[in-house]
Amino acid sequence: MPETIALHTRLKPGAEQEYYDAHAGIPAELVAALKDAGVRNWRIWRSGLELFHLVEVDDYQAMRRALADHPANVPWQARMAKLLAVEDDYSGTDSGIPKVWELP
């Protein structure tokens, strides 16, 4: 059963436009790698410097393992590291933001 994972990241001050520009042209090989790793959808919202991601994925931990050293993801993560306040090096066991409540 697919998982829905919420993530929170933060931009470095002044990186807003470059972040938008980067996401206006996601490399096709990265899109393919995400889909091959089980990502069904990935949406991002921004409020000031705060970024909120909603990821629909078959298995979030498996996706992270598949992308950690993927040749399409490594340069993308290096690009994002220049824009984000905290770099994600894919080495941990991140499981996203814990869900508190859901409308029954």
Short mmCIF file of N, CA and C in Angstrom, two decimals:
data_model
loop_
_atom_site.label_atom_id
_atom_site.label_comp_id
_atom_site.label_asym_id
_atom_site.label_seq_id
_atom_site.Cartn_x
_atom_site.Cartn_y
_atom_site.Cartn_z
N MET A 1 0.84 -1.18 0.00
CA MET A 1 0.00 0.00 0.00
C MET A 1 0.89 1.25 0.00
N PRO A 2 0.59 2.21 -0.85
CA PRO A 2 1.43 3.42 -0.92
C PRO A 2 1.41 4.21 0.39
N GLU A 3 2.49 4.94 0.60
CA GLU A 3 2.61 5.80 1.77
C GLU A 3 2.47 7.25 1.32
N THR A 4 1.94 8.08 2.21
CA THR A 4 1.96 9.53 2.01
C THR A 4 2.85 10.09 3.10
N ILE A 5 3.93 10.74 2.69
CA ILE A 5 4.95 11.25 3.60
C ILE A 5 4.96 12.77 3.51
N ALA A 6 4.90 13.43 4.67
CA ALA A 6 5.04 14.89 4.73
C ALA A 6 6.47 15.21 5.15
N LEU A 7 7.07 16.18 4.48
CA LEU A 7 8.44 16.60 4.78
C LEU A 7 8.47 18.11 4.95
N HIS A 8 9.42 18.57 5.74
CA HIS A 8 9.62 20.01 5.93
C HIS A 8 11.09 20.32 5.69
N THR A 9 11.36 21.26 4.82
CA THR A 9 12.71 21.74 4.60
C THR A 9 12.68 23.27 4.64
N ARG A 10 13.85 23.88 4.66
CA ARG A 10 13.94 25.34 4.76
C ARG A 10 14.96 25.85 3.76
N LEU A 11 14.59 26.91 3.07
CA LEU A 11 15.51 27.55 2.13
C LEU A 11 16.48 28.47 2.86
N LYS A 12 17.64 28.64 2.27
CA LYS A 12 18.54 29.68 2.73
C LYS A 12 17.94 31.02 2.30
N PRO A 13 18.10 32.07 3.10
CA PRO A 13 17.59 33.38 2.69
C PRO A 13 18.17 33.79 1.34
N GLY A 14 17.29 34.28 0.48
CA GLY A 14 17.69 34.72 -0.85
C GLY A 14 17.67 33.64 -1.91
N ALA A 15 17.36 32.39 -1.54
CA ALA A 15 17.38 31.27 -2.50
C ALA A 15 16.02 30.98 -3.13
N GLU A 16 15.03 31.78 -2.80
CA GLU A 16 13.66 31.49 -3.25
C GLU A 16 13.54 31.39 -4.77
N GLN A 17 14.03 32.38 -5.49
CA GLN A 17 13.87 32.36 -6.94
C GLN A 17 14.67 31.24 -7.59
N GLU A 18 15.86 31.00 -7.12
CA GLU A 18 16.67 29.92 -7.70
C GLU A 18 16.00 28.57 -7.45
N TYR A 19 15.37 28.41 -6.28
CA TYR A 19 14.64 27.16 -5.98
C TYR A 19 13.48 26.98 -6.96
N TYR A 20 12.71 28.05 -7.17
CA TYR A 20 11.62 28.00 -8.16
C TYR A 20 12.16 27.66 -9.54
N ASP A 21 13.22 28.34 -9.93
CA ASP A 21 13.80 28.11 -11.26
C ASP A 21 14.26 26.66 -11.42
N ALA A 22 14.88 26.12 -10.39
CA ALA A 22 15.36 24.73 -10.46
C ALA A 22 14.18 23.78 -10.67
N HIS A 23 13.08 24.04 -9.98
CA HIS A 23 11.94 23.13 -10.07
C HIS A 23 11.10 23.35 -11.33
N ALA A 24 11.36 24.44 -12.03
CA ALA A 24 10.66 24.66 -13.30
C ALA A 24 11.22 23.77 -14.40
N GLY A 25 12.40 23.18 -14.16
CA GLY A 25 13.04 22.33 -15.17
C GLY A 25 13.69 21.11 -14.55
N ILE A 26 12.89 20.28 -13.88
CA ILE A 26 13.43 19.05 -13.28
C ILE A 26 13.97 18.17 -14.41
N PRO A 27 15.21 17.71 -14.32
CA PRO A 27 15.76 16.85 -15.38
C PRO A 27 14.92 15.58 -15.59
N ALA A 28 14.71 15.24 -16.84
CA ALA A 28 13.90 14.06 -17.18
C ALA A 28 14.46 12.79 -16.54
N GLU A 29 15.80 12.69 -16.46
CA GLU A 29 16.38 11.49 -15.85
C GLU A 29 16.09 11.41 -14.35
N LEU A 30 15.93 12.56 -13.68
CA LEU A 30 15.56 12.56 -12.26
C LEU A 30 14.10 12.17 -12.10
N VAL A 31 13.24 12.68 -12.94
CA VAL A 31 11.83 12.29 -12.91
C VAL A 31 11.71 10.78 -13.10
N ALA A 32 12.43 10.23 -14.06
CA ALA A 32 12.40 8.78 -14.31
C ALA A 32 12.92 8.02 -13.10
N ALA A 33 14.00 8.51 -12.48
CA ALA A 33 14.56 7.84 -11.30
C ALA A 33 13.57 7.84 -10.14
N LEU A 34 12.90 8.97 -9.94
CA LEU A 34 11.89 9.05 -8.87
C LEU A 34 10.76 8.05 -9.12
N LYS A 35 10.27 8.03 -10.34
CA LYS A 35 9.18 7.09 -10.67
C LYS A 35 9.65 5.64 -10.54
N ASP A 36 10.86 5.35 -11.00
CA ASP A 36 11.40 3.99 -10.88
C ASP A 36 11.56 3.58 -9.42
N ALA A 37 11.79 4.56 -8.55
CA ALA A 37 11.95 4.29 -7.12
C ALA A 37 10.61 4.23 -6.38
N GLY A 38 9.51 4.34 -7.12
CA GLY A 38 8.19 4.17 -6.52
C GLY A 38 7.46 5.45 -6.16
N VAL A 39 7.99 6.60 -6.56
CA VAL A 39 7.30 7.86 -6.27
C VAL A 39 6.13 8.02 -7.24
N ARG A 40 4.96 8.20 -6.68
CA ARG A 40 3.76 8.38 -7.50
C ARG A 40 3.45 9.87 -7.71
N ASN A 41 3.77 10.67 -6.69
CA ASN A 41 3.56 12.11 -6.78
C ASN A 41 4.42 12.79 -5.72
N TRP A 42 4.87 14.01 -6.01
CA TRP A 42 5.67 14.79 -5.05
C TRP A 42 5.26 16.24 -5.26
N ARG A 43 4.65 16.83 -4.24
CA ARG A 43 4.20 18.22 -4.31
C ARG A 43 4.93 19.04 -3.25
N ILE A 44 5.21 20.29 -3.56
CA ILE A 44 5.93 21.17 -2.64
C ILE A 44 5.19 22.50 -2.54
N TRP A 45 5.00 22.97 -1.31
CA TRP A 45 4.44 24.29 -1.03
C TRP A 45 5.50 25.11 -0.32
N ARG A 46 5.45 26.44 -0.49
CA ARG A 46 6.40 27.32 0.18
C ARG A 46 5.66 28.42 0.91
N SER A 47 6.11 28.69 2.14
CA SER A 47 5.64 29.82 2.93
C SER A 47 6.89 30.52 3.45
N GLY A 48 7.22 31.67 2.87
CA GLY A 48 8.47 32.33 3.23
C GLY A 48 9.64 31.43 2.84
N LEU A 49 10.46 31.07 3.81
CA LEU A 49 11.59 30.18 3.55
C LEU A 49 11.25 28.72 3.84
N GLU A 50 10.06 28.47 4.38
CA GLU A 50 9.66 27.11 4.76
C GLU A 50 9.06 26.37 3.57
N LEU A 51 9.51 25.14 3.37
CA LEU A 51 9.02 24.28 2.29
C LEU A 51 8.32 23.08 2.89
N PHE A 52 7.17 22.75 2.37
CA PHE A 52 6.40 21.60 2.84
C PHE A 52 6.16 20.68 1.65
N HIS A 53 6.57 19.45 1.79
CA HIS A 53 6.50 18.46 0.72
C HIS A 53 5.46 17.40 1.09
N LEU A 54 4.73 16.93 0.12
CA LEU A 54 3.84 15.80 0.29
C LEU A 54 4.22 14.78 -0.77
N VAL A 55 4.71 13.63 -0.31
CA VAL A 55 5.24 12.60 -1.20
C VAL A 55 4.35 11.37 -1.13
N GLU A 56 3.85 10.94 -2.27
CA GLU A 56 3.11 9.68 -2.37
C GLU A 56 4.05 8.68 -3.01
N VAL A 57 4.37 7.62 -2.25
CA VAL A 57 5.43 6.70 -2.66
C VAL A 57 5.08 5.28 -2.20
N ASP A 58 5.53 4.30 -2.96
CA ASP A 58 5.26 2.91 -2.58
C ASP A 58 5.93 2.56 -1.26
N ASP A 59 7.19 2.92 -1.09
CA ASP A 59 7.95 2.61 0.12
C ASP A 59 9.01 3.70 0.28
N TYR A 60 8.79 4.61 1.21
CA TYR A 60 9.65 5.78 1.36
C TYR A 60 11.10 5.40 1.66
N GLN A 61 11.33 4.49 2.58
CA GLN A 61 12.70 4.09 2.91
C GLN A 61 13.38 3.43 1.71
N ALA A 62 12.67 2.59 0.98
CA ALA A 62 13.24 1.96 -0.22
C ALA A 62 13.56 3.02 -1.27
N MET A 63 12.70 4.02 -1.41
CA MET A 63 12.95 5.10 -2.36
C MET A 63 14.24 5.83 -2.01
N ARG A 64 14.43 6.14 -0.73
CA ARG A 64 15.64 6.85 -0.30
C ARG A 64 16.89 6.01 -0.57
N ARG A 65 16.80 4.71 -0.31
CA ARG A 65 17.95 3.84 -0.59
C ARG A 65 18.25 3.80 -2.08
N ALA A 66 17.20 3.72 -2.90
CA ALA A 66 17.38 3.64 -4.35
C ALA A 66 17.99 4.93 -4.92
N LEU A 67 17.68 6.06 -4.32
CA LEU A 67 18.13 7.34 -4.85
C LEU A 67 19.44 7.84 -4.23
N ALA A 68 19.86 7.26 -3.12
CA ALA A 68 21.02 7.77 -2.38
C ALA A 68 22.24 7.99 -3.27
N ASP A 69 22.56 7.05 -4.11
CA ASP A 69 23.73 7.14 -4.98
C ASP A 69 23.36 7.16 -6.46
N HIS A 70 22.09 7.39 -6.76
CA HIS A 70 21.63 7.35 -8.14
C HIS A 70 22.27 8.51 -8.93
N PRO A 71 22.81 8.24 -10.12
CA PRO A 71 23.50 9.27 -10.89
C PRO A 71 22.62 10.46 -11.29
N ALA A 72 21.31 10.31 -11.29
CA ALA A 72 20.44 11.46 -11.58
C ALA A 72 20.15 12.26 -10.31
N ASN A 73 20.19 11.61 -9.16
CA ASN A 73 19.85 12.29 -7.90
C ASN A 73 21.05 12.99 -7.27
N VAL A 74 22.24 12.43 -7.39
CA VAL A 74 23.41 13.01 -6.73
C VAL A 74 23.65 14.46 -7.15
N PRO A 75 23.66 14.79 -8.46
CA PRO A 75 23.86 16.20 -8.82
C PRO A 75 22.68 17.08 -8.41
N TRP A 76 21.47 16.52 -8.42
CA TRP A 76 20.31 17.30 -7.99
C TRP A 76 20.43 17.64 -6.50
N GLN A 77 20.82 16.67 -5.69
CA GLN A 77 20.98 16.94 -4.26
C GLN A 77 22.10 17.95 -4.00
N ALA A 78 23.15 17.90 -4.81
CA ALA A 78 24.23 18.89 -4.67
C ALA A 78 23.70 20.28 -5.00
N ARG A 79 22.87 20.37 -6.01
CA ARG A 79 22.26 21.67 -6.37
C ARG A 79 21.35 22.15 -5.25
N MET A 80 20.52 21.26 -4.70
CA MET A 80 19.61 21.63 -3.62
C MET A 80 20.37 22.00 -2.35
N ALA A 81 21.50 21.37 -2.10
CA ALA A 81 22.29 21.66 -0.89
C ALA A 81 22.72 23.12 -0.86
N LYS A 82 22.91 23.72 -2.03
CA LYS A 82 23.30 25.13 -2.10
C LYS A 82 22.14 26.05 -1.73
N LEU A 83 20.92 25.53 -1.83
CA LEU A 83 19.73 26.35 -1.63
C LEU A 83 19.04 26.11 -0.29
N LEU A 84 19.26 24.94 0.30
CA LEU A 84 18.58 24.56 1.53
C LEU A 84 19.42 24.83 2.77
N ALA A 85 18.75 25.16 3.85
CA ALA A 85 19.44 25.45 5.12
C ALA A 85 20.09 24.19 5.69
N VAL A 86 19.47 23.03 5.48
CA VAL A 86 20.02 21.76 5.97
C VAL A 86 20.05 20.78 4.80
N GLU A 87 21.22 20.27 4.50
CA GLU A 87 21.41 19.33 3.40
C GLU A 87 20.87 17.96 3.78
N ASP A 88 20.25 17.28 2.82
CA ASP A 88 19.80 15.90 3.01
C ASP A 88 20.77 15.00 2.26
N ASP A 89 21.57 14.25 3.00
CA ASP A 89 22.57 13.39 2.35
C ASP A 89 22.08 11.95 2.18
N TYR A 90 20.81 11.70 2.49
CA TYR A 90 20.20 10.39 2.31
C TYR A 90 20.83 9.30 3.17
N SER A 91 21.57 9.67 4.21
CA SER A 91 22.25 8.66 5.02
C SER A 91 21.43 8.19 6.21
N GLY A 92 20.41 8.93 6.60
CA GLY A 92 19.65 8.60 7.80
C GLY A 92 18.43 7.76 7.51
N THR A 93 17.64 7.61 8.52
CA THR A 93 16.41 6.83 8.42
C THR A 93 15.20 7.76 8.51
N ASP A 94 15.29 8.91 7.85
CA ASP A 94 14.21 9.88 7.86
C ASP A 94 12.89 9.22 7.51
N SER A 95 11.86 9.56 8.27
CA SER A 95 10.54 9.02 7.96
C SER A 95 9.50 10.12 7.83
N GLY A 96 9.95 11.35 7.68
CA GLY A 96 9.03 12.46 7.48
C GLY A 96 8.47 13.00 8.77
N ILE A 97 7.51 13.89 8.64
CA ILE A 97 6.85 14.53 9.79
C ILE A 97 5.79 13.57 10.32
N PRO A 98 5.76 13.31 11.61
CA PRO A 98 4.75 12.41 12.17
C PRO A 98 3.33 12.99 11.99
N LYS A 99 2.40 12.16 11.59
CA LYS A 99 1.00 12.57 11.45
C LYS A 99 0.37 12.66 12.83
N VAL A 100 -0.35 13.74 13.08
CA VAL A 100 -1.00 13.94 14.35
C VAL A 100 -2.48 13.59 14.26
N TRP A 101 -3.12 13.95 13.15
CA TRP A 101 -4.56 13.76 13.04
C TRP A 101 -4.96 13.71 11.58
N GLU A 102 -6.06 13.00 11.32
CA GLU A 102 -6.62 12.92 9.98
C GLU A 102 -8.13 12.92 10.10
N LEU A 103 -8.81 13.65 9.21
CA LEU A 103 -10.26 13.71 9.20
C LEU A 103 -10.81 12.29 9.00
N PRO A 104 -11.65 11.84 9.94
CA PRO A 104 -12.21 10.47 9.79
C PRO A 104 -13.20 10.36 8.64
#
